């Protein structure tokens, strides 16, 4: 029998108490998703492999829901903002919710037919991610971007497709703001 619980979440830092797990992604682990590998390598060696994002989660075996925070650090590689790997869910019938707590980001989505969408990630905005839309979050601000996500643990992240072929759009620096461009390196390989 699972018991109810109340988890304290700090919307500025992403800290959760209690928590059951989490992980950190550093820039060197994300070289596949950035275009400029040379600039990325220089940044890894000059800045001690910066943290791009941290995930903290609250997960209980047997539950149909789990949730957590993702905290994304500000930064870019040759104008490409720090971003998450991006994924589809293995279970194509399960979506997700991203509720932004602080910072400023863009949620980039695309479906299997090639339609793309963006949703602004601003404090108080709760993004609805429908089933079978790939999703990637991108910190376009100067501060940490912190958001709470809620998902079914059976959804299971499928990173392969996006790591292999990229997403159709890029979000890059444009002066003090950002712009969304077609990704010149995008190539459709998987045929799924
Ligand atoms: Fe997801």
Coordinates of C-alpha atoms and ligand atoms in Angstrom, one line a residue:
X1 CA 0.0 0.0 0.0
X2 CA 1.4 3.4 -1.0
X3 CA 1.1 6.2 1.5
X4 CA 0.3 9.9 0.7
X5 CA 3.2 12.3 1.1
X6 CA 3.9 16.0 0.8
X7 CA 7.1 17.0 -1.0
X8 CA 8.6 20.4 -0.4
X9 CA 9.8 21.9 -3.7
X10 CA 12.1 24.9 -3.9
X11 CA 11.1 26.7 -7.2
X12 CA 14.3 28.7 -7.3
X13 CA 16.8 25.8 -6.8
X14 CA 14.8 22.7 -7.8
X15 CA 15.6 21.1 -4.4
X16 CA 13.0 18.5 -3.2
X17 CA 12.5 17.0 0.2
X18 CA 12.0 14.2 0.4
X19 CA 13.4 12.8 -2.9
X20 CA 14.1 9.4 -4.1
X21 CA 16.8 9.9 -6.8
X22 CA 18.2 12.1 -9.5
X23 CA 21.1 12.7 -11.9
X24 CA 23.3 15.5 -13.3
X25 CA 24.1 16.0 -17.0
X26 CA 27.4 17.7 -17.8
X27 CA 28.3 19.3 -21.1
X28 CA 30.7 16.5 -22.1
X29 CA 27.8 14.0 -22.0
X30 CA 25.8 16.1 -24.4
X31 CA 28.2 16.6 -27.2
X32 CA 25.8 14.7 -29.6
X33 CA 23.2 17.4 -29.4
X34 CA 25.3 20.5 -30.0
X35 CA 26.5 21.5 -33.5
X36 CA 29.8 23.0 -32.6
X37 CA 31.8 20.1 -31.1
X38 CA 35.1 22.1 -31.1
X39 CA 33.6 25.0 -29.0
X40 CA 32.0 22.4 -26.8
X41 CA 35.3 20.7 -26.1
X42 CA 37.0 24.0 -25.3
X43 CA 34.2 24.9 -22.9
X44 CA 34.5 21.4 -21.2
X45 CA 38.2 21.8 -20.7
X46 CA 38.2 25.5 -19.8
X47 CA 35.2 25.5 -17.3
X48 CA 35.6 22.0 -15.7
X49 CA 32.8 20.4 -17.7
X50 CA 29.9 22.6 -16.7
X51 CA 26.6 21.2 -15.4
X52 CA 23.9 21.7 -18.1
X53 CA 21.0 20.3 -16.1
X54 CA 20.1 18.4 -12.9
X55 CA 17.1 16.2 -12.4
X56 CA 15.6 15.3 -9.0
X57 CA 12.7 12.9 -8.7
X58 CA 10.2 11.4 -6.3
X59 CA 9.3 7.9 -7.5
X60 CA 7.5 5.1 -5.7
X61 CA 7.3 1.6 -7.0
X62 CA 3.7 0.7 -8.0
X63 CA 2.5 4.2 -8.5
X64 CA 1.0 5.4 -11.8
X65 CA 2.6 8.8 -11.4
X66 CA 6.0 10.2 -10.6
X67 CA 7.3 13.7 -10.6
X68 CA 10.4 15.8 -10.1
X69 CA 12.2 18.9 -11.0
X70 CA 14.6 19.8 -13.7
X71 CA 17.0 22.6 -13.1
X72 CA 18.7 24.0 -16.2
X73 CA 21.8 26.2 -16.0
X74 CA 22.2 29.2 -18.3
X75 CA 24.8 28.9 -21.0
X76 CA 25.3 28.2 -24.7
X77 CA 27.7 26.6 -27.1
X78 CA 28.4 28.9 -30.1
X79 CA 24.9 30.5 -29.6
X80 CA 23.0 27.2 -29.1
X81 CA 21.5 27.5 -25.7
X82 CA 21.9 24.8 -23.0
X83 CA 19.2 22.2 -23.6
X84 CA 18.0 18.8 -22.5
X85 CA 18.6 15.7 -24.7
X86 CA 15.0 15.6 -25.9
X87 CA 13.0 12.5 -26.1
X88 CA 9.8 10.7 -27.2
X89 CA 8.1 8.4 -24.8
X90 CA 8.3 4.7 -25.5
X91 CA 4.7 4.5 -24.6
X92 CA 3.1 6.5 -27.3
X93 CA -0.2 7.0 -25.4
X94 CA 1.4 8.8 -22.4
X95 CA 2.0 12.5 -22.2
X96 CA 3.5 14.8 -19.6
X97 CA 3.2 18.1 -17.8
X98 CA 5.9 20.7 -17.3
X99 CA 5.2 23.4 -14.8
X100 CA 7.7 26.2 -14.8
X101 CA 8.8 27.6 -11.4
X102 CA 11.5 30.2 -12.3
X103 CA 13.6 31.4 -15.2
X104 CA 12.9 31.6 -18.8
X105 CA 12.8 28.8 -21.4
X106 CA 11.4 27.4 -24.5
X107 CA 9.8 24.0 -24.7
X108 CA 10.4 22.6 -28.2
X109 CA 8.1 19.9 -29.5
X110 CA 7.7 17.9 -32.6
X111 CA 5.5 15.0 -33.6
X112 CA 6.2 12.0 -35.8
X113 CA 4.7 13.7 -38.8
X114 CA 7.2 16.6 -38.5
X115 CA 4.9 19.2 -37.0
X116 CA 6.8 21.4 -34.6
X117 CA 5.6 23.6 -31.8
X118 CA 7.1 25.8 -29.1
X119 CA 5.7 26.7 -25.7
X120 CA 7.2 29.5 -23.6
X121 CA 8.4 28.3 -20.2
X122 CA 7.7 31.1 -17.8
X123 CA 6.9 31.0 -14.1
X124 CA 3.3 30.0 -13.7
X125 CA 3.0 28.4 -17.1
X126 CA 2.0 24.8 -17.1
X127 CA 2.8 23.1 -20.4
X128 CA 0.7 20.3 -21.7
X129 CA 2.8 17.8 -23.7
X130 CA 0.4 15.5 -25.6
X131 CA 1.2 11.8 -26.1
X132 CA 3.7 11.1 -28.9
X133 CA 5.3 14.6 -29.2
X134 CA 9.0 14.7 -28.7
X135 CA 10.0 17.4 -26.2
X136 CA 13.2 19.2 -25.3
X137 CA 13.6 22.2 -22.9
X138 CA 16.0 25.0 -23.6
X139 CA 17.1 27.7 -21.1
X140 CA 17.0 31.0 -23.1
X141 CA 17.5 33.2 -20.0
X142 CA 20.4 34.4 -17.9
X143 CA 19.2 32.6 -14.8
X144 CA 18.4 29.0 -13.8
X145 CA 15.3 27.5 -15.4
X146 CA 13.5 25.4 -12.9
X147 CA 10.4 23.3 -13.8
X148 CA 8.3 20.6 -12.2
X149 CA 7.4 17.6 -14.4
X150 CA 4.7 15.0 -13.8
X151 CA 4.5 11.8 -15.8
X152 CA 3.6 8.1 -15.7
X153 CA 6.7 6.1 -15.0
X154 CA 5.6 3.6 -17.7
X155 CA 6.1 6.3 -20.3
X156 CA 9.8 5.6 -20.3
X157 CA 12.0 8.0 -22.2
X158 CA 13.2 7.1 -25.7
X159 CA 16.3 9.2 -26.4
X160 CA 17.5 7.3 -29.4
X161 CA 15.6 9.0 -32.2
X162 CA 16.4 12.5 -31.2
X163 CA 20.1 11.8 -30.4
X164 CA 20.4 10.2 -33.9
X165 CA 18.8 12.7 -36.1
X166 CA 18.3 15.8 -34.0
X167 CA 15.2 17.9 -33.8
X168 CA 13.8 19.9 -36.8
X169 CA 14.3 23.2 -35.1
X170 CA 17.1 24.9 -33.2
X171 CA 16.8 27.6 -30.6
X172 CA 19.7 30.0 -30.8
X173 CA 20.9 33.3 -29.3
X174 CA 19.7 36.4 -31.1
X175 CA 21.1 39.5 -29.4
X176 CA 19.8 39.4 -25.9
X177 CA 16.9 37.2 -27.0
X178 CA 16.5 34.0 -29.0
X179 CA 15.2 32.8 -32.4
X180 CA 13.9 29.5 -33.7
X181 CA 15.7 28.2 -36.9
X182 CA 15.4 25.2 -39.1
X183 CA 18.1 22.7 -38.0
X184 CA 20.5 22.4 -41.0
X185 CA 21.9 19.1 -39.5
X186 CA 18.5 17.5 -39.2
X187 CA 18.2 14.2 -41.1
X188 CA 15.5 11.7 -41.0
X189 CA 17.0 8.3 -40.4
X190 CA 14.9 6.1 -38.2
X191 CA 11.9 5.8 -40.5
X192 CA 9.7 5.2 -37.5
Ligands
LIG1 FE1 9.1 13.2 -21.2

